[in-house]
Amino acid sequence: MTSSTDSSGLTQGEMIYEGKAKRLYNTDNPERTIIEYKDSFTAFNGEKRAEMSGKGRLNNLISSNIFEYLADNDVPLHYIERIDENRQLAVKVKIFPLEVVMRNITTGSLCKRLGVQEGLHLQRPLLEFYYKDDALGDPIVTEDHALLFGWATEEDLFQIKRITLRVNDLLRNLFSSLGIVLVDFKLEFGRDAAGNLLLSDEISPDTCRFWDSSTGDRLDKDRFRKDLGDVLGAYEEIWRRLSERKK
Ligand code: TMP
Ligand code: ASP
């Protein structure tokens, strides 16, 4: 089945990948892909699952809005435009098999792994790499693993770290103006056919931790992971604040 997109004029072709939260489709341009955000929630490497109607739309709106803010600030992105409520048009990339996590405040797996206290404000952002492999449960790795096993070059890692730090500065400012603390987040990077290294995947409450600056309320996927309730209400709140932002 094919369907035409509005603004790009590209036609959606076969599905090429289905992940936990998104589906990727070919288009009639081999350098473009269509990303469709699903209504599924998963956590703990897919062990916990739920469907919530409207979740895909919210993550697509939030992620598109954040990518547009980053594009305005010259961050190299795979994102091109939002097509409709659940879909984005993007540059087709080959994803590096690395999840890049940056943390400003201690929580989550960092505290579990190292036994450090939760809620510590780090003196500077902490950067971690995880090897993207569901069967292995995305283990934490060092830069040396990435280099020796050929997952990325020195130059790739240099650019990935530089862009991640820049994204952290930009997003901390953005969210702080919305009354939200950016606690941590995960990025993925890819390379396009021309060899450009591009920030890829999504940036949403699935991939970031957002704490309300005044109440400390969790406004991200931790509401689902920890059964805190009103999961979609939190995503709506992030979207409300982003969409009402004065540009
Ligand atoms: P963690 O504390 O569970 O390692 O999560 C760190 C950040 O990475 C947090 O903002 C959530 C995000 N994240 C993902 O986007 N995908 C994942 O699979 C995991 C485990 C975390
Ligand atoms: N993304 C992972 C999963 O779906 C883990 C997580 O975000 O907690 O299972």
PDB file of C-alpha atoms and ligand atoms in Angstrom, residues 20 41-48 99 134 138 186 206 209 221-222 225, ligand 2:
ATOM      1  CA  LYS A  20       9.243  -0.536  19.827  1.00  0.00           C
ATOM      2  CA  PHE A  41       4.851   2.171  25.394  1.00  0.00           C
ATOM      3  CA  THR A  42       7.607  -0.260  26.322  1.00  0.00           C
ATOM      4  CA  ALA A  43      10.095  -0.318  29.186  1.00  0.00           C
ATOM      5  CA  PHE A  44      12.772  -2.616  30.597  1.00  0.00           C
ATOM      6  CA  ASN A  45      13.840  -3.782  27.146  1.00  0.00           C
ATOM      7  CA  GLY A  46      10.293  -4.499  26.042  1.00  0.00           C
ATOM      8  CA  GLU A  47       9.274  -6.552  29.119  1.00  0.00           C
ATOM      9  CA  LYS A  48       6.592  -4.048  30.097  1.00  0.00           C
ATOM     10  CA  GLU A  99      22.967   4.995  22.553  1.00  0.00           C
ATOM     11  CA  ASP A 134      18.286  -5.695  22.470  1.00  0.00           C
ATOM     12  CA  ASP A 138      21.970  -2.496  25.634  1.00  0.00           C
ATOM     13  CA  LYS A 186      19.467   9.601  25.186  1.00  0.00           C
ATOM     14  CA  ASP A 206      10.365   8.555  25.978  1.00  0.00           C
ATOM     15  CA  ARG A 209      13.785  12.759  31.866  1.00  0.00           C
ATOM     16  CA  LYS A 221       8.302   7.905  30.597  1.00  0.00           C
ATOM     17  CA  ASP A 222       9.261   7.279  34.230  1.00  0.00           C
ATOM     18  CA  ARG A 225       8.152   2.697  34.059  1.00  0.00           C
TER      19      ARG A 225
HETATM   20  N1  ASP B   2      13.396   1.720  25.609  1.00  0.00           N
HETATM   21  C1  ASP B   2      13.534   0.561  26.417  1.00  0.00           C
HETATM   22  C2  ASP B   2      12.358  -0.363  26.188  1.00  0.00           C
HETATM   23  O1  ASP B   2      11.504  -0.163  25.506  1.00  0.00           O
HETATM   24  C3  ASP B   2      13.801   0.821  27.854  1.00  0.00           C
HETATM   25  C4  ASP B   2      13.308   2.061  28.533  1.00  0.00           C
HETATM   26  O2  ASP B   2      13.131   3.110  27.918  1.00  0.00           O
HETATM   27  O3  ASP B   2      13.098   2.003  29.762  1.00  0.00           O
HETATM   28  O4  ASP B   2      12.126  -1.388  26.637  1.00  0.00           O
END
